[in-house]
């Protein structure tokens, strides 16, 4: 059984069925990719997993424990930490204080491990923001803001990191740097579940891809098999792939 | 107006901008330097304020100073709530009211004096703060501000209709504070020192909170609640926590107020006093450690210094508030800090030039 088991998960917003009974298992020792056209329910999936919305139906099991309906902070403390599609930070505070807040929180959920980063500076170096600690988080260039978002999530000590379009809006160079960073996470004991539209970025990072369309899973398998799946080709009209 | 305030970007807090520097980092020395600078400033200020009565400044001045002191204590609570956690209240006088009426009712009905009533006032006001804070978990922004206003109005109605228990519209009287070590608190300057001691303790506590990891947690809630939740921060719990802390300081202010005035009535805790508290925090600035104190000093001393009648002074406050909103969104304190930093920069610039 994988770390995160999702069974028959559904979520409706009034008449809009954002998720229509999704079954997924996501391990916490590698990188799993989720793709799908706009509005296919990817972000909603993250929102429901992390407790932002209660599911309309189905179950979410994390390491054998049912976590559906838990509050977001409780889920985060169990090691399921997400980033946001709209890059987010604590804008009025310094970059260092942003990290410090998350590190102080994360250090209370060490789960018997030694802390990976002892100081905000360590983590800033890791994400390539070394020396930027004194900057105001609210007035950073977009690429740095994305990296800060990842750093804040990492500081909260995730077991499985859920990244919602971390490469959106980045230049190719910035996306490559981010890919290198994400690639290092599994060997540090952090699983990754990644949403993105950027296919070269996804194929470089993920051995496994899950494809959502209209709130249902239409493909799930090795990246190669998924990319050649006729159903997937049809959804993307051959265009984006 | 308050809503705009909640969204304005304000320079980094004097206390909040720098946390614990890791041992051995280059920032450590600068940080320690700043901390020493702050402590020196605080000691100097306290020394000046403590020396004031010996300058024969007169009873009128002393009474205004006492009012300023206990008001500032309440403002520090509101400053935590507004400046750190980002939640404004325009019903904060109600928290003072709970503290003051707790003390007055204990004195009138159970014969409990100042010292025994002190913890009770603080605890009851903290509980009231937590209760008024509960709706903030459901509604936010200007909607919550209106709720605080309603809570304040509700308290006034309860106090006015409380019969013998609250003294109804007439209010309640209290006696004097019993002597401790032979100090007679009926003497105005002794009362002044009592309030000063409470204010210094408040300042110390608030400084510690602002610079602790708890203070950072509150600021994270102010800046981005959704992200705070996503990294495991229990936003609701901390909101109620800061409302209780805010209420506790107001409770302390309330008991100091009632034993100073010796008589209280419901109008002291209604809409107008509440708006004044909000005004003072915004004028002074809620995020900087001296902001609330500066706000209290301006609002309490300005009419006296400029010899304004109550109507003119209200107009003056309105104008002052507009000017501050437009020119100094962080309050007067952030403006003063900018000037201070500028002067320091000039001085240090000269020093280093002279050295080289
Ligand atoms: N809070 C909400 N209220 C109402 N409808 C919502 C809400 N959140 C999402 N939806 C709807 O659910 C559907 C799925 O949206 P979602 O954001 O999950 O898509 P997505 O796959 O992340 O798309 P994108 O690639 O554009 O980010 C959309 O039709 C969207 O309009
Ligand atoms: Mg999305």
Coordinates of C-alpha atoms and ligand atoms in Angstrom, one line a residue:
Chain A
X1 CA 0.0 0.0 0.0
X2 CA 1.3 3.4 -0.9
X3 CA 1.7 6.2 1.6
X4 CA -1.3 8.2 0.3
X5 CA -4.3 6.1 -0.7
X6 CA -7.3 7.9 -2.3
X7 CA -10.5 6.0 -3.0
X8 CA -13.5 7.2 -4.8
X9 CA -12.7 10.8 -4.0
X10 CA -15.3 13.3 -5.2
X11 CA -15.8 17.0 -4.8
X12 CA -18.7 19.0 -6.2
X13 CA -19.0 22.8 -6.1
X14 CA -22.8 23.2 -6.4
X15 CA -23.4 21.7 -9.9
X16 CA -19.7 21.6 -10.9
X17 CA -18.2 18.2 -10.3
X18 CA -14.5 19.0 -9.9
X19 CA -13.6 15.5 -8.8
X20 CA -15.9 12.6 -9.8
X21 CA -14.6 9.5 -7.9
X22 CA -10.9 9.4 -8.2
X23 CA -8.8 6.4 -7.1
X24 CA -5.1 7.1 -6.6
X25 CA -2.1 5.8 -4.7
X26 CA 0.8 8.1 -4.3
X27 CA 4.0 6.8 -2.7
X28 CA 6.2 9.1 -0.5
X29 CA 9.6 7.9 -1.8
X30 CA 9.6 9.2 -5.4
X31 CA 8.2 11.8 -7.7
X32 CA 4.7 11.4 -9.1
X33 CA 3.3 13.7 -11.7
X34 CA -0.2 14.8 -12.3
X35 CA -1.2 16.4 -15.5
X36 CA -4.5 17.4 -17.2
X37 CA -6.1 20.2 -19.1
X38 CA -7.2 23.4 -17.4
X39 CA -10.1 22.8 -15.0
X40 CA -9.6 19.1 -14.9
X41 CA -9.5 19.1 -11.0
X42 CA -5.8 19.0 -10.3
X43 CA -5.8 21.9 -7.8
X44 CA -9.0 20.7 -6.3
X45 CA -7.4 17.3 -5.7
X46 CA -4.6 19.1 -3.7
X47 CA -7.2 21.2 -1.9
X48 CA -9.2 18.2 -0.8
X49 CA -6.1 16.2 0.2
X50 CA -4.8 19.0 2.3
X51 CA -8.1 19.8 4.0
X52 CA -8.9 23.1 2.4
X53 CA -12.3 21.6 1.3
X54 CA -13.9 18.6 2.8
X55 CA -14.5 15.9 0.2
X56 CA -18.1 15.3 -1.0
X57 CA -17.4 11.6 -1.0
X58 CA -14.7 9.0 -0.8
X59 CA -11.7 8.5 1.5
X60 CA -8.2 9.7 1.9
X61 CA -5.8 7.5 3.8
X62 CA -2.4 8.7 4.8
X63 CA -0.1 6.0 6.2
X64 CA -3.1 3.9 7.1
X65 CA -5.0 6.8 8.8
X66 CA -8.2 8.3 7.4
X67 CA -7.5 12.0 7.2
X68 CA -10.5 13.2 5.2
X69 CA -12.3 16.1 6.9
X70 CA -9.2 17.0 9.0
X71 CA -8.2 20.7 9.3
X72 CA -5.4 21.9 7.0
X73 CA -3.0 22.5 9.9
X74 CA -3.5 18.9 11.2
X75 CA -2.8 17.4 7.8
X76 CA 0.3 19.6 7.3
X77 CA 1.6 18.4 10.7
X78 CA 1.3 14.8 9.5
X79 CA 3.7 15.6 6.7
X80 CA 1.5 16.5 3.8
X81 CA 2.6 19.9 2.8
X82 CA 1.5 21.7 -0.3
X83 CA 2.5 24.8 -2.3
X84 CA 0.0 27.0 -4.1
X85 CA -0.6 27.5 -7.8
X86 CA -0.6 31.3 -7.1
X87 CA 2.9 31.6 -5.7
X88 CA 2.5 32.5 -2.0
X89 CA 4.6 33.9 0.8
X90 CA 4.2 36.0 3.9
X91 CA 4.6 39.3 1.9
X92 CA 5.2 41.9 4.6
X93 CA 8.0 39.9 6.2
X94 CA 11.6 39.3 5.3
X95 CA 12.6 36.2 3.4
X96 CA 14.4 35.0 6.4
X97 CA 11.5 35.4 8.6
X98 CA 9.3 33.6 6.1
X99 CA 11.5 30.6 6.4
X100 CA 12.0 30.9 10.1
X101 CA 8.3 30.8 10.8
X102 CA 8.0 27.5 8.8
X103 CA 11.2 26.0 10.3
X104 CA 9.9 26.7 13.8
X105 CA 6.7 25.0 13.0
X106 CA 8.4 22.1 11.1
X107 CA 10.9 21.5 13.9
X108 CA 8.0 20.4 16.1
X109 CA 7.1 17.6 13.6
X110 CA 10.5 15.9 13.2
X111 CA 9.1 12.4 13.5
X112 CA 12.2 11.2 15.1
X113 CA 14.6 12.5 12.4
X114 CA 17.3 15.0 12.7
X115 CA 16.3 18.4 11.2
X116 CA 17.4 18.7 7.5
X117 CA 18.0 22.4 7.8
X118 CA 19.2 24.0 11.0
X119 CA 19.0 27.7 10.0
X120 CA 17.0 29.7 7.5
X121 CA 20.3 30.4 5.7
X122 CA 20.9 26.6 5.1
X123 CA 17.5 26.3 3.4
X124 CA 17.9 29.5 1.4
X125 CA 21.2 28.1 0.1
X126 CA 19.5 24.9 -0.8
X127 CA 16.9 26.6 -2.9
X128 CA 19.3 29.0 -4.4
X129 CA 18.3 32.1 -2.5
X130 CA 21.5 32.3 -0.5
X131 CA 22.1 35.9 0.7
X132 CA 18.5 37.0 0.0
X133 CA 17.4 36.6 3.6
X134 CA 17.0 40.3 4.2
X135 CA 14.8 40.9 1.1
X136 CA 11.2 41.8 1.6
X137 CA 9.2 38.7 0.5
X138 CA 6.5 40.9 -0.9
X139 CA 8.6 42.5 -3.6
X140 CA 10.6 39.6 -5.0
X141 CA 10.9 38.8 -8.6
X142 CA 8.5 36.0 -9.6
X143 CA 11.1 33.3 -10.0
X144 CA 12.5 33.9 -6.5
X145 CA 9.0 34.0 -5.1
X146 CA 8.3 30.5 -6.5
X147 CA 11.5 29.3 -4.9
X148 CA 10.6 30.9 -1.6
X149 CA 7.3 29.1 -1.8
X150 CA 9.0 25.8 -2.1
X151 CA 11.5 26.7 0.6
X152 CA 8.7 27.6 3.0
X153 CA 7.0 24.2 2.3
X154 CA 10.2 22.3 2.8
X155 CA 10.8 24.1 6.1
X156 CA 7.5 22.8 7.4
X157 CA 9.2 19.3 7.2
X158 CA 7.0 17.4 4.7
X159 CA 7.0 13.7 4.1
X160 CA 5.2 14.2 0.9
X161 CA 5.5 17.6 -0.8
X162 CA 2.6 18.5 -3.0
X163 CA 3.7 21.1 -5.7
X164 CA 1.0 22.9 -7.6
X165 CA 2.5 24.1 -10.9
X166 CA 5.9 25.2 -9.4
X167 CA 7.3 25.9 -12.9
X168 CA 4.4 28.1 -14.1
X169 CA 5.7 31.4 -15.3
X170 CA 9.4 30.5 -14.9
X171 CA 11.9 30.9 -17.7
X172 CA 13.5 27.7 -19.0
X173 CA 16.7 28.4 -17.0
X174 CA 14.7 28.9 -13.8
X175 CA 12.6 25.8 -14.5
X176 CA 15.7 23.7 -15.0
X177 CA 17.1 24.9 -11.7
X178 CA 13.9 24.1 -10.0
X179 CA 13.9 20.6 -11.6
X180 CA 17.4 19.9 -10.2
X181 CA 16.2 20.9 -6.8
X182 CA 13.0 18.7 -6.9
X183 CA 15.1 15.8 -8.2
X184 CA 17.2 15.8 -5.0
X185 CA 14.2 15.5 -2.7
X186 CA 13.4 11.8 -2.8
X187 CA 16.9 10.8 -1.7
X188 CA 16.5 13.2 1.2
X189 CA 13.4 11.3 2.3
X190 CA 10.8 13.7 0.8
X191 CA 8.3 12.3 -1.6
X192 CA 7.0 14.7 -4.3
X193 CA 3.6 14.9 -6.0
X194 CA 3.9 17.4 -8.8
X195 CA 1.3 19.2 -11.0
X196 CA 2.5 20.9 -14.1
X197 CA 1.6 21.6 -17.7
X198 CA 5.2 21.9 -18.8
X199 CA 5.7 18.5 -20.4
X200 CA 9.5 18.6 -20.8
X201 CA 9.7 19.5 -17.1
X202 CA 7.4 16.6 -16.2
X203 CA 9.0 14.0 -18.3
X204 CA 12.4 14.9 -16.9
X205 CA 11.2 14.5 -13.3
X206 CA 8.5 11.9 -13.2
X207 CA 8.7 8.1 -13.9
X208 CA 5.0 8.0 -13.3
X209 CA 2.2 10.2 -14.6
X210 CA -1.4 10.4 -13.7
X211 CA -3.8 12.2 -16.1
X212 CA -7.0 13.8 -15.0
X213 CA -9.7 15.0 -17.3
X214 CA -13.1 16.4 -16.1
X215 CA -12.4 15.3 -12.6
X216 CA -11.7 11.6 -13.4
X217 CA -8.5 9.7 -13.9
X218 CA -8.1 8.7 -17.5
X219 CA -4.5 7.3 -17.4
X220 CA -2.0 6.2 -14.8
X221 CA 1.3 4.6 -15.5
X222 CA 4.9 5.0 -16.5
X223 CA 5.5 8.3 -18.2
X224 CA 6.2 6.6 -21.5
X225 CA 3.1 4.5 -21.5
X226 CA 0.9 7.5 -20.6
X227 CA 2.4 9.8 -23.3
X228 CA 1.5 7.2 -25.9
X229 CA -1.9 6.4 -24.5
X230 CA -4.6 7.2 -27.2
X231 CA -7.0 8.6 -24.6
X232 CA -4.4 11.0 -23.4
X233 CA -3.5 12.0 -27.0
X234 CA -7.2 12.7 -27.6
X235 CA -7.6 14.9 -24.5
X236 CA -4.6 17.0 -25.5
X237 CA -5.6 16.9 -29.3
X238 CA -2.0 16.1 -29.9
X239 CA -1.2 19.7 -29.3
X240 CA 0.5 20.0 -26.0
X241 CA 2.2 16.6 -26.0
Chain B
X1 CA -11.0 53.3 6.8
X2 CA -10.0 50.4 8.9
X3 CA -10.1 48.0 6.1
X4 CA -7.7 50.0 4.0
X5 CA -5.5 50.0 7.0
X6 CA -5.5 46.2 7.2
X7 CA -4.1 46.0 3.7
X8 CA -1.5 48.7 3.8
X9 CA 2.1 47.7 3.6
X10 CA 4.0 49.0 6.5
X11 CA 7.8 49.0 7.1
X12 CA 9.2 46.1 9.1
X13 CA 8.4 46.1 12.8
X14 CA 11.2 47.4 15.0
X15 CA 10.9 44.4 17.2
X16 CA 9.7 42.0 14.6
X17 CA 12.1 42.5 11.8
X18 CA 14.9 40.5 13.2
X19 CA 14.6 37.2 15.0
X20 CA 17.2 35.2 16.8
X21 CA 20.3 35.1 14.8
X22 CA 22.0 31.8 14.6
X23 CA 25.2 31.5 16.7
X24 CA 28.3 32.5 14.8
X25 CA 26.5 34.2 12.0
X26 CA 27.6 37.6 10.9
X27 CA 24.2 39.1 11.7
X28 CA 24.6 38.1 15.3
X29 CA 26.7 41.1 16.2
X30 CA 24.5 43.6 14.4
X31 CA 21.4 42.1 16.0
X32 CA 22.9 42.3 19.5
X33 CA 24.0 45.8 18.8
X34 CA 20.4 46.7 17.9
X35 CA 19.0 45.0 20.9
X36 CA 21.4 46.9 23.2
X37 CA 20.4 50.1 21.4
X38 CA 16.8 49.3 22.1
X39 CA 17.3 48.5 25.7
X40 CA 19.3 51.7 26.2
X41 CA 16.5 53.7 24.6
X42 CA 13.9 52.0 26.9
X43 CA 15.9 52.6 30.0
X44 CA 16.5 56.3 29.1
X45 CA 12.8 56.7 28.4
X46 CA 11.8 55.1 31.7
X47 CA 14.3 57.2 33.6
X48 CA 12.9 60.4 32.1
X49 CA 9.3 59.4 32.7
X50 CA 10.1 58.3 36.2
X51 CA 11.8 61.6 36.9
X52 CA 8.9 63.7 35.7
X53 CA 7.0 64.1 39.0
X54 CA 10.0 65.4 40.7
X55 CA 10.1 68.3 38.2
X56 CA 7.0 69.8 39.9
X57 CA 4.9 69.4 36.8
X58 CA 1.6 69.9 38.5
X59 CA -1.5 67.7 39.1
X60 CA -3.2 68.3 35.9
X61 CA -0.2 67.0 33.9
X62 CA 0.2 64.1 36.3
X63 CA -3.5 63.1 35.8
X64 CA -3.1 63.2 32.1
X65 CA 0.0 61.1 32.4
X66 CA -1.8 58.5 34.4
X67 CA -4.6 58.4 31.9
X68 CA -2.1 58.0 29.1
X69 CA -0.3 55.2 31.0
X70 CA -3.3 53.0 31.5
X71 CA -4.6 53.7 28.1
X72 CA -1.3 52.7 26.6
X73 CA -1.4 49.4 28.5
X74 CA -4.8 48.7 26.8
X75 CA -3.3 49.9 23.5
X76 CA -0.5 47.4 23.7
X77 CA -3.0 44.6 23.8
X78 CA -4.8 46.0 20.8
X79 CA -1.4 46.5 19.2
X80 CA -0.7 42.8 19.4
X81 CA -4.1 42.0 17.9
X82 CA -4.0 44.6 15.2
X83 CA -0.3 45.1 14.6
X84 CA 0.9 41.5 14.9
X85 CA -2.1 39.4 14.0
X86 CA -3.7 42.0 11.7
X87 CA -7.2 42.0 13.3
X88 CA -8.6 45.4 14.2
X89 CA -11.3 45.9 16.8
X90 CA -13.4 48.9 17.4
X91 CA -14.9 47.6 20.5
X92 CA -11.8 47.4 22.7
X93 CA -13.1 49.7 25.4
X94 CA -15.5 46.8 26.3
X95 CA -12.4 44.8 27.4
X96 CA -11.4 47.6 29.7
X97 CA -14.9 47.7 30.9
X98 CA -14.9 44.0 31.8
X99 CA -11.7 44.6 33.8
X100 CA -12.9 47.7 35.5
X101 CA -16.4 46.4 36.3
X102 CA -14.9 43.1 37.6
X103 CA -12.8 45.1 40.1
X104 CA -15.7 47.5 41.0
X105 CA -18.2 44.7 41.4
X106 CA -15.8 42.6 43.5
X107 CA -15.2 45.6 45.7
X108 CA -18.9 46.6 46.1
X109 CA -20.5 43.2 46.5
X110 CA -17.8 41.0 48.0
X111 CA -15.5 43.6 49.6
X112 CA -12.5 42.4 47.6
X113 CA -9.8 45.0 47.3
X114 CA -7.5 46.1 44.5
X115 CA -4.7 43.5 44.9
X116 CA -7.0 40.5 45.0
X117 CA -9.2 41.9 42.2
X118 CA -6.2 42.5 40.0
X119 CA -5.8 38.9 38.7
X120 CA -9.6 38.5 38.5
X121 CA -9.8 41.6 36.3
X122 CA -7.1 40.3 34.0
X123 CA -8.5 36.8 33.8
X124 CA -12.1 37.9 33.1
X125 CA -11.1 40.4 30.5
X126 CA -9.0 37.7 28.8
X127 CA -12.0 35.4 28.8
X128 CA -14.1 38.2 27.4
X129 CA -11.5 38.8 24.7
X130 CA -11.5 35.2 23.7
X131 CA -15.3 35.2 23.5
X132 CA -15.4 38.3 21.3
X133 CA -12.7 36.8 19.2
X134 CA -14.8 33.7 18.4
X135 CA -16.7 35.2 15.5
X136 CA -13.4 36.2 13.9
X137 CA -12.9 32.5 13.0
X138 CA -16.0 32.7 10.8
X139 CA -15.9 36.3 9.4
X140 CA -13.0 38.5 8.7
X141 CA -12.1 42.1 7.6
X142 CA -14.7 44.8 8.0
X143 CA -17.4 42.3 8.9
X144 CA -15.6 41.3 12.0
X145 CA -14.9 44.9 12.9
X146 CA -18.6 45.5 12.9
X147 CA -19.1 42.6 15.3
X148 CA -16.6 44.0 17.7
X149 CA -18.5 47.3 17.7
X150 CA -21.7 45.3 18.4
X151 CA -20.1 43.5 21.3
X152 CA -19.1 46.8 22.8
X153 CA -22.7 48.2 22.5
X154 CA -24.0 45.0 24.0
X155 CA -21.8 45.3 27.0
X156 CA -23.0 48.9 27.6
X157 CA -26.6 47.8 27.4
X158 CA -25.9 45.0 29.9
X159 CA -24.1 47.4 32.3
X160 CA -26.8 50.0 32.0
X161 CA -29.5 47.5 32.8
X162 CA -27.6 45.5 35.4
X163 CA -29.5 47.0 38.3
X164 CA -27.7 47.0 41.7
X165 CA -25.1 44.5 40.4
X166 CA -23.6 47.0 38.0
X167 CA -25.0 50.2 39.4
X168 CA -27.0 50.7 36.2
X169 CA -26.5 54.0 34.4
X170 CA -25.0 55.6 37.5
X171 CA -22.2 53.1 37.8
X172 CA -20.2 52.0 40.8
X173 CA -17.7 53.6 43.2
X174 CA -14.6 52.0 44.6
X175 CA -12.4 52.9 47.6
X176 CA -8.7 53.5 47.6
X177 CA -5.9 51.0 47.1
X178 CA -4.7 49.6 50.4
X179 CA -1.2 50.7 51.3
X180 CA 1.7 48.4 50.4
X181 CA 5.0 49.0 52.3
X182 CA 3.5 52.2 53.6
X183 CA 2.9 53.6 50.1
X184 CA -0.2 55.7 49.9
X185 CA -1.8 55.3 46.5
X186 CA -4.2 58.2 47.2
X187 CA -1.2 60.4 46.5
X188 CA -1.3 61.1 42.8
X189 CA 2.4 60.6 42.1
X190 CA 2.4 57.3 43.8
X191 CA -0.5 56.2 41.6
X192 CA 1.6 57.5 38.7
X193 CA 4.4 55.2 39.6
X194 CA 2.0 52.2 40.0
X195 CA 0.7 52.8 36.5
X196 CA 4.3 53.3 35.2
X197 CA 5.3 50.0 36.7
X198 CA 2.4 48.3 35.1
X199 CA 3.3 50.0 31.8
X200 CA 6.9 48.9 32.0
X201 CA 5.8 45.3 32.7
X202 CA 3.4 45.5 29.7
X203 CA 6.1 46.8 27.4
X204 CA 8.5 44.1 28.5
X205 CA 5.9 41.4 27.9
X206 CA 4.9 42.8 24.5
X207 CA 8.5 43.1 23.4
X208 CA 9.1 39.5 24.4
X209 CA 6.0 38.3 22.6
X210 CA 6.7 40.2 19.4
X211 CA 10.2 38.8 19.2
X212 CA 9.3 35.2 20.1
X213 CA 8.4 32.5 17.7
X214 CA 4.8 33.1 18.9
X215 CA 5.1 36.7 17.6
X216 CA 6.3 35.4 14.2
X217 CA 3.4 33.0 14.1
X218 CA 1.0 35.9 14.6
X219 CA 2.6 37.9 11.8
X220 CA 2.4 34.9 9.5
X221 CA -1.4 34.8 10.2
X222 CA -1.6 38.5 9.5
X223 CA 0.3 38.2 6.2
X224 CA -1.2 35.0 4.8
X225 CA -3.7 32.8 6.7
X226 CA -4.0 30.2 4.0
X227 CA -0.2 29.7 3.8
X228 CA 0.0 29.6 7.6
X229 CA -2.5 26.8 7.7
X230 CA -0.7 24.9 4.9
X231 CA 2.5 24.8 6.9
X232 CA 0.8 23.5 10.0
X233 CA -0.1 26.6 12.0
X234 CA -3.3 26.3 14.0
X235 CA -4.6 29.7 12.9
X236 CA -7.9 29.6 14.9
X237 CA -6.2 28.7 18.1
X238 CA -3.6 31.5 17.8
X239 CA -6.3 34.0 16.9
X240 CA -8.2 33.2 20.1
X241 CA -4.9 33.3 21.9
X242 CA -4.1 36.8 20.8
X243 CA -7.6 38.0 21.6
X244 CA -7.1 36.7 25.1
X245 CA -3.7 38.4 25.5
X246 CA -5.3 41.5 24.1
X247 CA -8.1 41.3 26.6
X248 CA -5.7 40.6 29.5
X249 CA -3.8 43.8 28.9
X250 CA -7.1 45.7 28.7
X251 CA -8.2 44.1 32.0
X252 CA -5.1 45.4 33.6
X253 CA -5.8 48.9 32.1
X254 CA -9.4 48.7 33.3
X255 CA -8.6 48.0 37.0
X256 CA -6.0 50.8 37.0
X257 CA -8.6 53.1 35.5
X258 CA -11.3 52.3 38.0
X259 CA -9.0 52.8 41.0
X260 CA -7.8 56.0 39.5
X261 CA -11.2 57.5 38.7
X262 CA -12.9 55.9 41.8
X263 CA -16.1 55.9 39.9
X264 CA -17.1 54.3 36.7
X265 CA -20.2 54.2 34.5
X266 CA -21.2 52.4 31.3
X267 CA -20.5 55.4 29.0
X268 CA -16.8 55.0 29.6
X269 CA -16.8 51.7 27.7
X270 CA -19.1 52.5 24.8
X271 CA -18.6 53.3 21.2
X272 CA -16.7 56.5 21.5
X273 CA -14.0 55.4 23.9
X274 CA -13.6 52.3 21.7
X275 CA -13.1 54.4 18.5
X276 CA -10.5 56.5 20.4
X277 CA -8.5 53.4 21.2
X278 CA -8.6 52.3 17.6
X279 CA -7.6 55.8 16.6
X280 CA -4.7 55.9 19.0
X281 CA -3.3 52.6 17.8
X282 CA -3.6 53.6 14.2
X283 CA -2.0 57.1 14.9
X284 CA 0.9 55.7 16.8
X285 CA 1.3 52.5 14.7
X286 CA 0.4 49.0 15.9
X287 CA 3.5 47.2 14.6
X288 CA 6.3 49.1 16.3
X289 CA 7.1 48.7 20.0
X290 CA 6.6 52.4 20.9
X291 CA 3.7 52.9 18.5
X292 CA 0.8 52.4 21.0
X293 CA 2.6 54.6 23.6
X294 CA 3.1 57.4 21.1
X295 CA -0.5 57.1 20.0
X296 CA -1.7 57.4 23.6
X297 CA 0.6 60.4 24.3
X298 CA -0.6 62.3 21.2
X299 CA -4.3 61.8 21.8
X300 CA -4.2 62.5 25.5
X301 CA -1.7 65.4 25.6
X302 CA -2.5 67.1 22.3
X303 CA -5.7 68.9 23.4
X304 CA -3.9 70.0 26.6
X305 CA -0.8 71.3 24.8
X306 CA -2.7 73.0 22.0
X307 CA -5.4 74.2 24.4
X308 CA -8.2 72.7 22.3
X309 CA -11.9 72.3 23.4
X310 CA -13.4 68.8 23.0
X311 CA -15.1 69.7 19.6
X312 CA -11.9 71.1 18.1
X313 CA -9.8 68.2 19.4
X314 CA -12.1 65.7 17.7
X315 CA -11.7 67.6 14.5
X316 CA -7.9 67.6 15.1
X317 CA -7.9 63.8 15.6
X318 CA -9.9 63.3 12.4
X319 CA -7.4 65.4 10.4
X320 CA -4.4 63.8 12.2
X321 CA -5.8 60.3 11.3
X322 CA -6.3 61.2 7.7
X323 CA -2.8 62.7 7.5
X324 CA -1.3 59.6 9.0
X325 CA -3.3 57.2 6.8
X326 CA -2.1 59.1 3.7
X327 CA 1.5 59.9 4.6
X328 CA 2.5 57.5 7.3
X329 CA 0.6 54.3 6.9
X330 CA 2.7 52.7 9.7
X331 CA 1.7 55.4 12.1
X332 CA 3.7 58.2 13.7
X333 CA 6.1 55.6 15.2
X334 CA 7.2 54.3 11.8
X335 CA 7.8 57.9 10.7
X336 CA 9.9 58.6 13.7
X337 CA 11.8 55.4 13.1
X338 CA 12.5 56.4 9.5
X339 CA 13.8 59.8 10.7
X340 CA 15.9 58.1 13.5
X341 CA 17.4 55.6 11.0
X342 CA 18.1 58.5 8.6
X343 CA 19.9 60.5 11.3
X344 CA 21.9 57.4 12.4
X345 CA 22.8 56.7 8.7
X346 CA 24.1 60.3 8.4
X347 CA 26.0 60.0 11.6
X348 CA 27.6 56.7 10.8
X349 CA 28.3 57.8 7.3
X350 CA 30.3 60.8 8.8
X351 CA 32.0 58.5 11.3
X352 CA 33.2 56.0 8.7
X353 CA 34.3 58.9 6.4
X354 CA 36.3 60.4 9.2
X355 CA 37.8 57.0 10.0
X356 CA 39.0 56.4 6.5
Ligands
LIG1 N1 -13.8 27.1 -4.9 C1 -14.4 26.7 -6.0 N2 -15.7 27.1 -6.2 C2 -16.3 26.7 -7.3 N3 -15.8 26.0 -8.3 C3 -14.5 25.7 -8.2 C4 -13.7 26.0 -7.0 N4 -12.5 25.5 -7.2 C5 -12.5 24.9 -8.4 N5 -13.7 25.0 -9.0 C6 -14.0 24.4 -10.3 O1 -13.6 23.1 -10.3 C7 -13.0 22.7 -11.5 C8 -11.6 22.2 -11.4 O2 -10.8 23.3 -11.0 P1 -9.3 23.1 -10.6 O3 -8.8 24.4 -10.1 O4 -9.1 22.0 -9.7 O5 -8.6 22.8 -12.0 P2 -7.1 22.6 -12.4 O6 -7.0 21.2 -13.0 O7 -6.2 22.9 -11.2 O8 -6.9 23.6 -13.5 P3 -5.6 24.6 -13.9 O9 -4.8 23.7 -14.8 O10 -6.2 25.7 -14.7 O11 -5.0 25.0 -12.7 C9 -13.1 24.0 -12.4 O12 -14.3 23.9 -13.2 C10 -13.3 25.1 -11.4 O13 -14.0 26.1 -11.9
LIG2 MG1 -4.8 24.3 -10.9

